[in-house]
CSV table of C-alpha atoms and ligand atoms in Angstrom, one decimal:
chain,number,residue,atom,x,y,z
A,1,UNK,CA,12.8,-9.2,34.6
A,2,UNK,CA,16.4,-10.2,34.4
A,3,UNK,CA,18.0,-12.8,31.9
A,4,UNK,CA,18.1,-15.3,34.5
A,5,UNK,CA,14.5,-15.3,36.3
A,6,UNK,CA,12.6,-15.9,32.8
A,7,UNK,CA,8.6,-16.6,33.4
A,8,UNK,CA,7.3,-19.8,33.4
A,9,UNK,CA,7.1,-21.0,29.7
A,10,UNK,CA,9.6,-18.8,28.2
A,11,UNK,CA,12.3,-19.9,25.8
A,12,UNK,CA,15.4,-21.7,27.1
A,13,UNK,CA,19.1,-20.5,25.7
A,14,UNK,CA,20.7,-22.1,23.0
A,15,UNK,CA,24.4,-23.0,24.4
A,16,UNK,CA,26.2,-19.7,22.7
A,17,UNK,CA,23.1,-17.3,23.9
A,18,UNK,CA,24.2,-17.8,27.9
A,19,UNK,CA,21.6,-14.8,29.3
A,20,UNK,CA,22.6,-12.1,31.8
A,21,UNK,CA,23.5,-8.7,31.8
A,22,UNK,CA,27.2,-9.6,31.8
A,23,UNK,CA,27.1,-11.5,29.0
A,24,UNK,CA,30.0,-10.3,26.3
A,25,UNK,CA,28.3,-9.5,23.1
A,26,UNK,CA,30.9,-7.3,22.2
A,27,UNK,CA,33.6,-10.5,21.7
A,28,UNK,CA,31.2,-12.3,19.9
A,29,UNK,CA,32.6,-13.1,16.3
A,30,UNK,CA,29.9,-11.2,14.2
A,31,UNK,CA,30.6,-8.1,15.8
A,32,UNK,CA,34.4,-9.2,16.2
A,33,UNK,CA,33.8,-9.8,11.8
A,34,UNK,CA,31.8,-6.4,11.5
A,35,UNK,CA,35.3,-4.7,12.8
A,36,UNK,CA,37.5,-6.7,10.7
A,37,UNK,CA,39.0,-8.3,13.6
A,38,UNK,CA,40.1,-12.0,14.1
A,39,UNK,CA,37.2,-14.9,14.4
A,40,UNK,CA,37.1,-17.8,15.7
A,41,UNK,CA,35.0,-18.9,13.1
A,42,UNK,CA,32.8,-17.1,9.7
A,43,UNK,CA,30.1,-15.8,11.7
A,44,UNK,CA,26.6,-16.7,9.8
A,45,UNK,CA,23.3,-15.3,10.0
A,46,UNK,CA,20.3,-14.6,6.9
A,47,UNK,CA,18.6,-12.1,5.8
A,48,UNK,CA,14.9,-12.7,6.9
A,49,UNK,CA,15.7,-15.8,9.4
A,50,UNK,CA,12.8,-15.2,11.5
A,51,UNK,CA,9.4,-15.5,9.2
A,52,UNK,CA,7.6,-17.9,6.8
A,53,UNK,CA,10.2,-20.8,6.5
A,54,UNK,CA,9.3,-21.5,10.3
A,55,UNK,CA,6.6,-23.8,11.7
A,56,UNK,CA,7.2,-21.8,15.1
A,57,UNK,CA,6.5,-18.5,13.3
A,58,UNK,CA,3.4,-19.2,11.3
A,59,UNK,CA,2.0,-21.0,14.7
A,60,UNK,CA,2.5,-17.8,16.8
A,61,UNK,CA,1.5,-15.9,13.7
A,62,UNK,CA,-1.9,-18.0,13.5
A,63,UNK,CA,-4.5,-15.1,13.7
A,64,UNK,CA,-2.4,-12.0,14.2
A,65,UNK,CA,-2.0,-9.5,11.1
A,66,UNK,CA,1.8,-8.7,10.5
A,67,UNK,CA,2.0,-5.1,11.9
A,68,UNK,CA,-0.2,-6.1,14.4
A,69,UNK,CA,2.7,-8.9,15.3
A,70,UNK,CA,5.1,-5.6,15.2
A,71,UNK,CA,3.9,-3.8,17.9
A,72,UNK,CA,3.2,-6.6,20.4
A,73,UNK,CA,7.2,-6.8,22.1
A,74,UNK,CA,6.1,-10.1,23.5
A,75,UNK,CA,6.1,-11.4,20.0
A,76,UNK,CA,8.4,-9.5,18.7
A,77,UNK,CA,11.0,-10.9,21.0
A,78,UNK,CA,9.9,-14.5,20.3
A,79,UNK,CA,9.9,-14.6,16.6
A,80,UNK,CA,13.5,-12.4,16.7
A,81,UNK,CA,14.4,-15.7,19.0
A,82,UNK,CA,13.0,-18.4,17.4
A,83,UNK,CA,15.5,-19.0,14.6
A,84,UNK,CA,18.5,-17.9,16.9
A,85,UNK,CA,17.1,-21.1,18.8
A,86,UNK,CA,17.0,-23.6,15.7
A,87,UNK,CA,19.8,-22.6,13.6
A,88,UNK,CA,22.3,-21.5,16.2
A,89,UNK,CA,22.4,-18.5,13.9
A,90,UNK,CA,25.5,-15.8,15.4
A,91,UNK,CA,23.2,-12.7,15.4
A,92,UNK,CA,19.2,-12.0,15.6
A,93,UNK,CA,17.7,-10.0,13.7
A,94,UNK,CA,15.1,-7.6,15.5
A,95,UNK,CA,11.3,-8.9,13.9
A,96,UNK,CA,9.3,-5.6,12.6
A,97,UNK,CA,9.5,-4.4,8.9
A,98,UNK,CA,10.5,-1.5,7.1
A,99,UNK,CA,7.2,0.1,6.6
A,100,UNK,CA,6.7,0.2,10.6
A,101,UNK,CA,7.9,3.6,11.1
A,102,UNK,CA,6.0,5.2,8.5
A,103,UNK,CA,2.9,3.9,10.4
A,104,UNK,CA,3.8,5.0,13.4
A,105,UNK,CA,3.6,8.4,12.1
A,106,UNK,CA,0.8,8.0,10.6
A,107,UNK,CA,0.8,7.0,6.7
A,108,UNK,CA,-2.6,5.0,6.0
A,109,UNK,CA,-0.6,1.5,4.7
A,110,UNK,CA,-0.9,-1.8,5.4
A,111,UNK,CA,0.8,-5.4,4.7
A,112,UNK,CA,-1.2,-7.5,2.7
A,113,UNK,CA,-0.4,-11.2,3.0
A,114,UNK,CA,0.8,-12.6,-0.7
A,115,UNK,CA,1.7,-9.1,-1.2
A,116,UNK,CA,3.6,-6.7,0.9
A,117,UNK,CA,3.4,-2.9,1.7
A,118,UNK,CA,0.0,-1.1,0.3
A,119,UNK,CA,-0.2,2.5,0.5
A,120,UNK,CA,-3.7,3.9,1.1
A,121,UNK,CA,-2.9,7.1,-0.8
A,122,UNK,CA,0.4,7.4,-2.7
A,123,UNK,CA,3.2,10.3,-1.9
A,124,UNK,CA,3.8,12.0,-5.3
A,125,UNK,CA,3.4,15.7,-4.6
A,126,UNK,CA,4.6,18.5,-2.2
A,127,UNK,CA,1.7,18.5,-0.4
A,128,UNK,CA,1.7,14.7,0.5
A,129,UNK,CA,5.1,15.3,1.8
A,130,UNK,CA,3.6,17.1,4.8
A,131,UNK,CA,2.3,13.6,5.3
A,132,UNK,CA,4.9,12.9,6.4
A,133,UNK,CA,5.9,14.0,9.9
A,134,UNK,CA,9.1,13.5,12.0
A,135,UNK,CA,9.5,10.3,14.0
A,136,UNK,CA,9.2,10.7,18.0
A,137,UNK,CA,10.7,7.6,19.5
A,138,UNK,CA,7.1,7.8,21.8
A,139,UNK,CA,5.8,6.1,18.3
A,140,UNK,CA,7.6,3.7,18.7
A,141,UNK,CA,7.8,3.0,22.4
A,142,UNK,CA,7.1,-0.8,21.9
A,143,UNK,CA,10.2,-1.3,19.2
A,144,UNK,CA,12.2,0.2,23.0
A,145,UNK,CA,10.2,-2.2,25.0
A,146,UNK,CA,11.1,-5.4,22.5
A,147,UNK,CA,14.9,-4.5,22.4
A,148,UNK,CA,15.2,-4.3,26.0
A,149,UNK,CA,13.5,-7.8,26.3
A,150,UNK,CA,15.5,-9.3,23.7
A,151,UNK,CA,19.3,-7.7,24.8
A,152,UNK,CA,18.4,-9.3,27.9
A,153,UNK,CA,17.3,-13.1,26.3
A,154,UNK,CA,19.7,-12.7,23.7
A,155,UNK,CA,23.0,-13.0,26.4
A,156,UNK,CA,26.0,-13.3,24.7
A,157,UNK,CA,24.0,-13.2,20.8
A,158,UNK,CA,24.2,-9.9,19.5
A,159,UNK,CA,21.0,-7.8,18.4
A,160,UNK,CA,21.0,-6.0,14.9
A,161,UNK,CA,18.1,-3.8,14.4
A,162,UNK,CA,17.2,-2.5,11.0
A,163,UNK,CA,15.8,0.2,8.9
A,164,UNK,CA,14.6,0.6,5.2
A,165,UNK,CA,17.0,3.0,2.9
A,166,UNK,CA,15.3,6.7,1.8
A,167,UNK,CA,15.2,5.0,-1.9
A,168,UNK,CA,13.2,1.6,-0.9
A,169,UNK,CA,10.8,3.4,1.4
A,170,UNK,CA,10.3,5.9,-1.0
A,171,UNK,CA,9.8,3.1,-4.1
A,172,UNK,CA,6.7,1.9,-1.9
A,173,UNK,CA,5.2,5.3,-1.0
A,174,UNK,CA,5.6,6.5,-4.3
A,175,UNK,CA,4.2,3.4,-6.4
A,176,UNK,CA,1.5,2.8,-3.6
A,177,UNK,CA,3.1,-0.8,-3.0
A,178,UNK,CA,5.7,-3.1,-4.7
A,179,UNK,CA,7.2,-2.5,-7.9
A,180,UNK,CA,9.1,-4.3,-10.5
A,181,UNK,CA,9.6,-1.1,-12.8
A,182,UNK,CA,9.5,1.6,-10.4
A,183,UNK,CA,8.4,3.8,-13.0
A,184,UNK,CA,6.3,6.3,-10.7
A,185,UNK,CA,9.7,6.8,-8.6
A,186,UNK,CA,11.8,7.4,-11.1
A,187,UNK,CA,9.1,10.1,-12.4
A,188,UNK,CA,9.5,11.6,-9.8
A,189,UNK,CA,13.1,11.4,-9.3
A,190,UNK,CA,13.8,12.6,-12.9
A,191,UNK,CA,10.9,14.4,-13.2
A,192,UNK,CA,10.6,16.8,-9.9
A,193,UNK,CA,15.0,16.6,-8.8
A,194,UNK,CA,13.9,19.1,-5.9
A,195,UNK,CA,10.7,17.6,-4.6
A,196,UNK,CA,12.4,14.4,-4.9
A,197,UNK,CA,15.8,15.8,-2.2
A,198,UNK,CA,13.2,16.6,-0.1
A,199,UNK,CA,11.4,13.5,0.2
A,200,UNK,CA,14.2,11.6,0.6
A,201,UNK,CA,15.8,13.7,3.2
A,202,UNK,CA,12.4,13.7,5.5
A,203,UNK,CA,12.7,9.7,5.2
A,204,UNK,CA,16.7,9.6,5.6
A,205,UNK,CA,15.4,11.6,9.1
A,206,UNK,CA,13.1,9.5,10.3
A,207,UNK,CA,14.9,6.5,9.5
A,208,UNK,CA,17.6,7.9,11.3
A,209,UNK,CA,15.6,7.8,14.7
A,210,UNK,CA,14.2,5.1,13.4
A,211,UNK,CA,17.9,3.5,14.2
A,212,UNK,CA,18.8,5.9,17.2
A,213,UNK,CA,15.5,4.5,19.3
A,214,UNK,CA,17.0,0.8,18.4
A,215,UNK,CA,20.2,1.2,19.3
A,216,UNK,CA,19.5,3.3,22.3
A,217,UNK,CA,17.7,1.0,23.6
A,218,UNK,CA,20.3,-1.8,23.4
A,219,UNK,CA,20.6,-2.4,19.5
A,220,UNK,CA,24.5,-3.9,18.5
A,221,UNK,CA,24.5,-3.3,15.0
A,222,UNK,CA,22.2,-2.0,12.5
A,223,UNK,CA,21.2,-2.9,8.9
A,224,UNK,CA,20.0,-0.2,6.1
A,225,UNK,CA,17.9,-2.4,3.5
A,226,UNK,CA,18.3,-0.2,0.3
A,227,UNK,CA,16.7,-3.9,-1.0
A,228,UNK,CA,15.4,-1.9,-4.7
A,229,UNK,CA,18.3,0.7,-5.1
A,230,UNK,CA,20.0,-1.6,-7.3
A,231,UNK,CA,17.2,-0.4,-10.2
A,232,UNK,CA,19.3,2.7,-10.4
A,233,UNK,CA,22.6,3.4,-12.5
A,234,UNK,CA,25.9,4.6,-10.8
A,235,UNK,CA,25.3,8.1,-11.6
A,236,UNK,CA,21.4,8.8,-10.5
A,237,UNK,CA,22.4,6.9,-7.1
A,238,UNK,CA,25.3,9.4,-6.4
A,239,UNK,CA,23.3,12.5,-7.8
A,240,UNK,CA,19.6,11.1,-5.9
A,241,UNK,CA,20.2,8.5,-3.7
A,242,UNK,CA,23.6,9.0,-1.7
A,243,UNK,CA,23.0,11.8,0.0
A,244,UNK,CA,19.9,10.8,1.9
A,245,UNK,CA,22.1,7.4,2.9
A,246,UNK,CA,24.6,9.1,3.8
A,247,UNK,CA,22.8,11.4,6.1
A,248,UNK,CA,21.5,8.4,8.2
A,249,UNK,CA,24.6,6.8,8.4
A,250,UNK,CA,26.0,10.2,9.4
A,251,UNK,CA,23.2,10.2,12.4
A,252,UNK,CA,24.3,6.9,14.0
A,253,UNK,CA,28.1,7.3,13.9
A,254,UNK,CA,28.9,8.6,17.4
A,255,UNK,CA,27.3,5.3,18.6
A,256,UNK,CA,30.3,3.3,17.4
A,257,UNK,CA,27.9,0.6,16.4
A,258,UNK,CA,29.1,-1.2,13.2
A,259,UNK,CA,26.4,0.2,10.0
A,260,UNK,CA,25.5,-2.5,7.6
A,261,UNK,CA,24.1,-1.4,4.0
A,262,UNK,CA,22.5,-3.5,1.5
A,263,UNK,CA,20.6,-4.0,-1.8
A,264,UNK,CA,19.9,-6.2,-4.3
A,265,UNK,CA,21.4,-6.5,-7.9
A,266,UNK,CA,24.2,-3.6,-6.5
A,267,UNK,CA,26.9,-4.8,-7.8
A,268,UNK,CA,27.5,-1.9,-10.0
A,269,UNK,CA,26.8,0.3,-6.7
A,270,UNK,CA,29.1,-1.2,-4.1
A,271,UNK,CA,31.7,1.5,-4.0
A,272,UNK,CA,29.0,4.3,-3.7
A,273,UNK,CA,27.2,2.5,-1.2
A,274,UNK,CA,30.6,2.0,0.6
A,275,UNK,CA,31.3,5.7,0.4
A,276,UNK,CA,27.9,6.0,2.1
A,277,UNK,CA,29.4,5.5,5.5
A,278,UNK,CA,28.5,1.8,6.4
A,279,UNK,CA,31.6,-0.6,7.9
A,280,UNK,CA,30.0,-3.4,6.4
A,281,UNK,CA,28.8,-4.0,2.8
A,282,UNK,CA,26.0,-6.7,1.7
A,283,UNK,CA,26.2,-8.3,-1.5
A,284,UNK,CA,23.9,-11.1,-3.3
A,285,UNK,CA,25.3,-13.5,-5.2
A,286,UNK,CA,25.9,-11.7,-8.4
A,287,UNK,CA,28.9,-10.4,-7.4
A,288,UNK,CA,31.6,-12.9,-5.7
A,289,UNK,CA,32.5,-11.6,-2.5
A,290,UNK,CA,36.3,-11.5,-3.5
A,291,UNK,CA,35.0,-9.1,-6.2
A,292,UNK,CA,32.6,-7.2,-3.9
A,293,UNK,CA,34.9,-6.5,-1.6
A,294,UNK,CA,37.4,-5.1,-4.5
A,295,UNK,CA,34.8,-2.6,-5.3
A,296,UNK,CA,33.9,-1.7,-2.0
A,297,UNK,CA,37.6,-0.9,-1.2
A,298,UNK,CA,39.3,-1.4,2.1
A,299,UNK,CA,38.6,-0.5,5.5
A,300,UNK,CA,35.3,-2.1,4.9
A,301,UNK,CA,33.9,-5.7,5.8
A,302,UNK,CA,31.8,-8.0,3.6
A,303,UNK,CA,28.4,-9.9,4.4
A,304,UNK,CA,27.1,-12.3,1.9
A,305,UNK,CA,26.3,-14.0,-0.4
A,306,UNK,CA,25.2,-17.4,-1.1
A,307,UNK,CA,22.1,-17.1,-3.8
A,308,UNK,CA,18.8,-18.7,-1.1
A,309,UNK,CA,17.3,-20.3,-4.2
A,310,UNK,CA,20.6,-22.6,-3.8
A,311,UNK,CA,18.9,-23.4,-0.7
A,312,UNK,CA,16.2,-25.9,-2.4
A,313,UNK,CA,18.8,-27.9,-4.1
A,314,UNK,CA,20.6,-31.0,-2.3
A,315,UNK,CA,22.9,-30.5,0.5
A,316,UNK,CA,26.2,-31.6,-0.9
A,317,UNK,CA,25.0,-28.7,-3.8
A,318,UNK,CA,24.2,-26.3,-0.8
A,319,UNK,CA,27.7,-27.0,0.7
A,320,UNK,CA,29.4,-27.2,-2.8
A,321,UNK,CA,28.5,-23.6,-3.4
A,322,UNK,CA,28.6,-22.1,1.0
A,323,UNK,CA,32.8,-23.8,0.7
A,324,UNK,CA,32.9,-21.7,-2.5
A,325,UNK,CA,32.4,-18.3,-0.9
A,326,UNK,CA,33.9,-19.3,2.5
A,327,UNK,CA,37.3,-20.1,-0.2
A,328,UNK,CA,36.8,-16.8,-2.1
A,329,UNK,CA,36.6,-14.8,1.1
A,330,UNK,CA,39.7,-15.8,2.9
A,331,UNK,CA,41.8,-12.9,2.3
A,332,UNK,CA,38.5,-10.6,3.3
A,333,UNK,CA,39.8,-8.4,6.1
A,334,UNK,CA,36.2,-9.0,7.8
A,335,UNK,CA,33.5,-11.6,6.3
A,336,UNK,CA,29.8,-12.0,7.8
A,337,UNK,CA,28.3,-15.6,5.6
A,338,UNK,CA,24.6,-14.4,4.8
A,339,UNK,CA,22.5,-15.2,1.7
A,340,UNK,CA,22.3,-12.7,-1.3
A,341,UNK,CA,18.8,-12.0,-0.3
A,342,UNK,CA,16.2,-12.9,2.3
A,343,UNK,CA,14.9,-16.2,3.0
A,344,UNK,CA,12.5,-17.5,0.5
A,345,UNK,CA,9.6,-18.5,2.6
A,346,UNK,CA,9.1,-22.2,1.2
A,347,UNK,CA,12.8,-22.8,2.3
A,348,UNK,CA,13.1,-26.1,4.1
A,349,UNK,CA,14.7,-24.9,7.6
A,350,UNK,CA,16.5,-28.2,8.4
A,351,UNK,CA,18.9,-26.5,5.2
A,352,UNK,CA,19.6,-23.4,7.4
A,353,UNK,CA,20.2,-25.1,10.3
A,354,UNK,CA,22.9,-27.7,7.8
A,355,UNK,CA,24.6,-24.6,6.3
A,356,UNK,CA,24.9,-22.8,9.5
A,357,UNK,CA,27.1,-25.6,11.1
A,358,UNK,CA,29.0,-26.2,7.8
A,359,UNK,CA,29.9,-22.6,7.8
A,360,UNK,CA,31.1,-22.7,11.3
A,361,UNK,CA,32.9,-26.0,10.9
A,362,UNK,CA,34.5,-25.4,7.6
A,363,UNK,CA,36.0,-21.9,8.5
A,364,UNK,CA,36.7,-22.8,12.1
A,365,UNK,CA,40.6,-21.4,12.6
B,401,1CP,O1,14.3,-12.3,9.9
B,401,1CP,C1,13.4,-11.4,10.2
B,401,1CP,O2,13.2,-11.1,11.4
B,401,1CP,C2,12.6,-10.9,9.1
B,401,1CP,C3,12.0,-9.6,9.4
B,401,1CP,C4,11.7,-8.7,8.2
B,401,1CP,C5,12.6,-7.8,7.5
B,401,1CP,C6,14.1,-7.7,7.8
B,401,1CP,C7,10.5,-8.5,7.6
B,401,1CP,C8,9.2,-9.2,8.1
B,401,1CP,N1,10.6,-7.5,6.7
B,401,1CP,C9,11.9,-7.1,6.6
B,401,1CP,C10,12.4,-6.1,5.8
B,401,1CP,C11,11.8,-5.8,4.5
B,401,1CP,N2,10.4,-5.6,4.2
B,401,1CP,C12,12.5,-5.4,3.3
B,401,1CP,C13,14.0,-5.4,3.2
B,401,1CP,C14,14.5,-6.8,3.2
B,401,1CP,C15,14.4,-7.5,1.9
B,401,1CP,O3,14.7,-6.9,0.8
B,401,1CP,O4,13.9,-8.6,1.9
B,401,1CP,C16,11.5,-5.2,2.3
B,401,1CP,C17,11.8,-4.8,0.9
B,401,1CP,C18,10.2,-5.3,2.9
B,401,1CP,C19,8.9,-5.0,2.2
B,401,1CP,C20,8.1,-6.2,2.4
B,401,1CP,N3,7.4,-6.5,3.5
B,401,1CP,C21,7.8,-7.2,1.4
B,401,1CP,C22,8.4,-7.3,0.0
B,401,1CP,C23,7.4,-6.8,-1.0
B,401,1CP,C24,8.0,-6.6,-2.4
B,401,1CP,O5,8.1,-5.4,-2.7
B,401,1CP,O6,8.3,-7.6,-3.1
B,401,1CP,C25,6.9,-8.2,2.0
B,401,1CP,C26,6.4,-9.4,1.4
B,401,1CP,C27,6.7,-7.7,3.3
B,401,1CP,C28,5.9,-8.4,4.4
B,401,1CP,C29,6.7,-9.1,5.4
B,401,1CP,N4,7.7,-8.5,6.2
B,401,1CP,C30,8.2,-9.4,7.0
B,401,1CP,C31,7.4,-10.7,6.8
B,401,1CP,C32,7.6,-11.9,7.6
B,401,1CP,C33,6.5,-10.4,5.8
B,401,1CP,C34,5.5,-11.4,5.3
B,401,1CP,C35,4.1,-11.0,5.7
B,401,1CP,C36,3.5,-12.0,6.7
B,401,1CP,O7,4.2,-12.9,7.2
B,401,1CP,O8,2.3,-11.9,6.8
């Protein structure tokens, strides 16, 4: 199928996402922003756009269990397009989650609505780390099948796939599911240094052709969700966490696709995560982007960071604090507008699709 002969019943293009092969994604001001080159506007898209805070999503959703969604590209490709459609968002994000490679080779887990991640049995000693096998990208042939759909619907909108951090993965197969303490995976990291390395480098492996089989397939940029790392002092991340990071950013470099890294609560990590080899840093709202972009140093673009709870206030509040951050980012050699975290499901999406032309208006040069 080519971009233009779409089936009967498929989505129409939104005026910037013109389909065909020729379309120039390349130009397109988030990956123009991701190089630190000059926009024609402040490119804008969230963290967790596709999901919840959609009608169209929960409807297509109906009676399907989320990694049962993940590995049907049909889907897949209409939930990544659905809030590219409404909001007139500048990039998609690809629609899968973090824990989808680790079932694909295998580990018993599940997503529990109301919950998240659940992990059958619990990695915590060397021999559940043979559990865990290398990623073939035949695991995974459906996330190649979904990407090649969506590069084609997508036209001129650019594609960023995405891929959990060693640390994050590693909180959940540790702790068995989400964490607010993190106390069995810092056992473990203080606890068992070695055992810990290893564990982490397995994961920084797979999630490394976890990225590759995205990208190969069509992928523009990717994102590395360390969402938890910020739990972790400056020290322990460079001793524990770095490495591993750094050896999936290290995998993806010859691509020449920009590498996106982010967490929550980092502000005291920014540098280190910098020095981890991503071109662009995330920050939430803790941190002004001005500030952020301080720490990270140059040669480096910023995404962020407007806090989503601001999201449920009134709109002259929402714009208020969006002309804030567009103001404190001005000097930014490169600035991608995103929230400071995901989405929060009971987001009213008439907001997104307001802050999404106020960003693009009020930074318009
Ligand atoms: O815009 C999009 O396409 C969203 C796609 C997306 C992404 C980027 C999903 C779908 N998950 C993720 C990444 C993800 N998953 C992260 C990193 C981003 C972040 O920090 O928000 C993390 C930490 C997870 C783990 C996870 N999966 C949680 C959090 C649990 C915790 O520890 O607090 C949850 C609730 C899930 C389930 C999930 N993933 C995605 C959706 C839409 C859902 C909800 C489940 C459902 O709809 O049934």
């Amino acid at each position: 199928m080519s971009g233009n002969d779409r089936p009967e019943g498929q989505p129409t293009q939104t005026s910037h996402a013109v389909a065909g092969a020729a379309a120039d994604k390349t130009s397109s001001p988030f990956l123009r922003a991701c190089r630190r080159e000059p926009v024609p506007h402040t490119p804008v898209w969230f963290m967790r756009q596709a999901g919840r805070s959609l009608p169209e999503y929960r409807k297509v959703r109906e009676d399907i269990a989320m990694l049962d969604s993940c590995m049907r590209p049909d889907l897949v490709a209409e939930i990544t397009l659905q809030p590219v459609r409404r909001h007139k968002v500048d990039a998609a994000i690809y629609f899968s989650d973090i824990v989808v490679p680790l079932k694909a080779i295998g580990v018993d887990l599940d997503i529990k609505p109301g919950v998240g991640p659940v992990v059958e049995k619990p990695i915590r000693t060397r021999a559940d780390l043979e559990r865990l096998r290398p990623l073939d990208p035949e695991d995974v042939s459906y996330v190649t099948e979904a990407v090649g759909i969506l590069t084609r619907e997508l036209g001129a909108t650019p594609l960023i796939g995405f891929a959990g951090a060693p640390f994050t993965l590693a909180s959940y197969l540790v702790e068995g599911g989400p964490s607010k303490n993190h106390e069995r995976t810092k056992a473990l990291m203080y606890g068992d240094p070695e055992l810990w390395a290893d564990l982490l480098d397995r994961l920084a492996d797979i999630t490394a052709a976890f990225l590759k089989v995205q990208i190969e397939a069509g992928a523009n940029a990717v994102q590395l969700f360390d969402s938890w790392v910020g739990a972790l002092a400056p020290d322990d991340y460079r001793r524990s966490v770095q490495p591993a990071s750094r050896k999936v950013f290290g995998a993806v470099a010859g691509y020449g696709v920009p590498r996106i890294h982010f967490g929550v609560g980092t502000g005291e990590l920014l540098g280190l995560m910098g020095e981890a080899g991503a071109d662009v840093v995330g920050a939430d709202w803790r941190v002004p982007v001005d500030e952020a972009a301080r720490r990270v140093g140059p040669g480096k673009a910023i995404q962020g960071n407007l806090d989503p709870a601001v999201l449920f206030a009134p709109r002259e509040a929402v714009e208020r604090q969006a002309a804030h951050i567009l103001q404190a980012a001005r000097g930014l050699e490169g600035h991608i507008f995103n929230l400071g975290h995901g989405v929060l499901p009971d987001t009213d999406p008439q907001a997104l699709t307001d802050l999404v032309a106020y960003v693009h208006e009020h930074s318009a040069r």
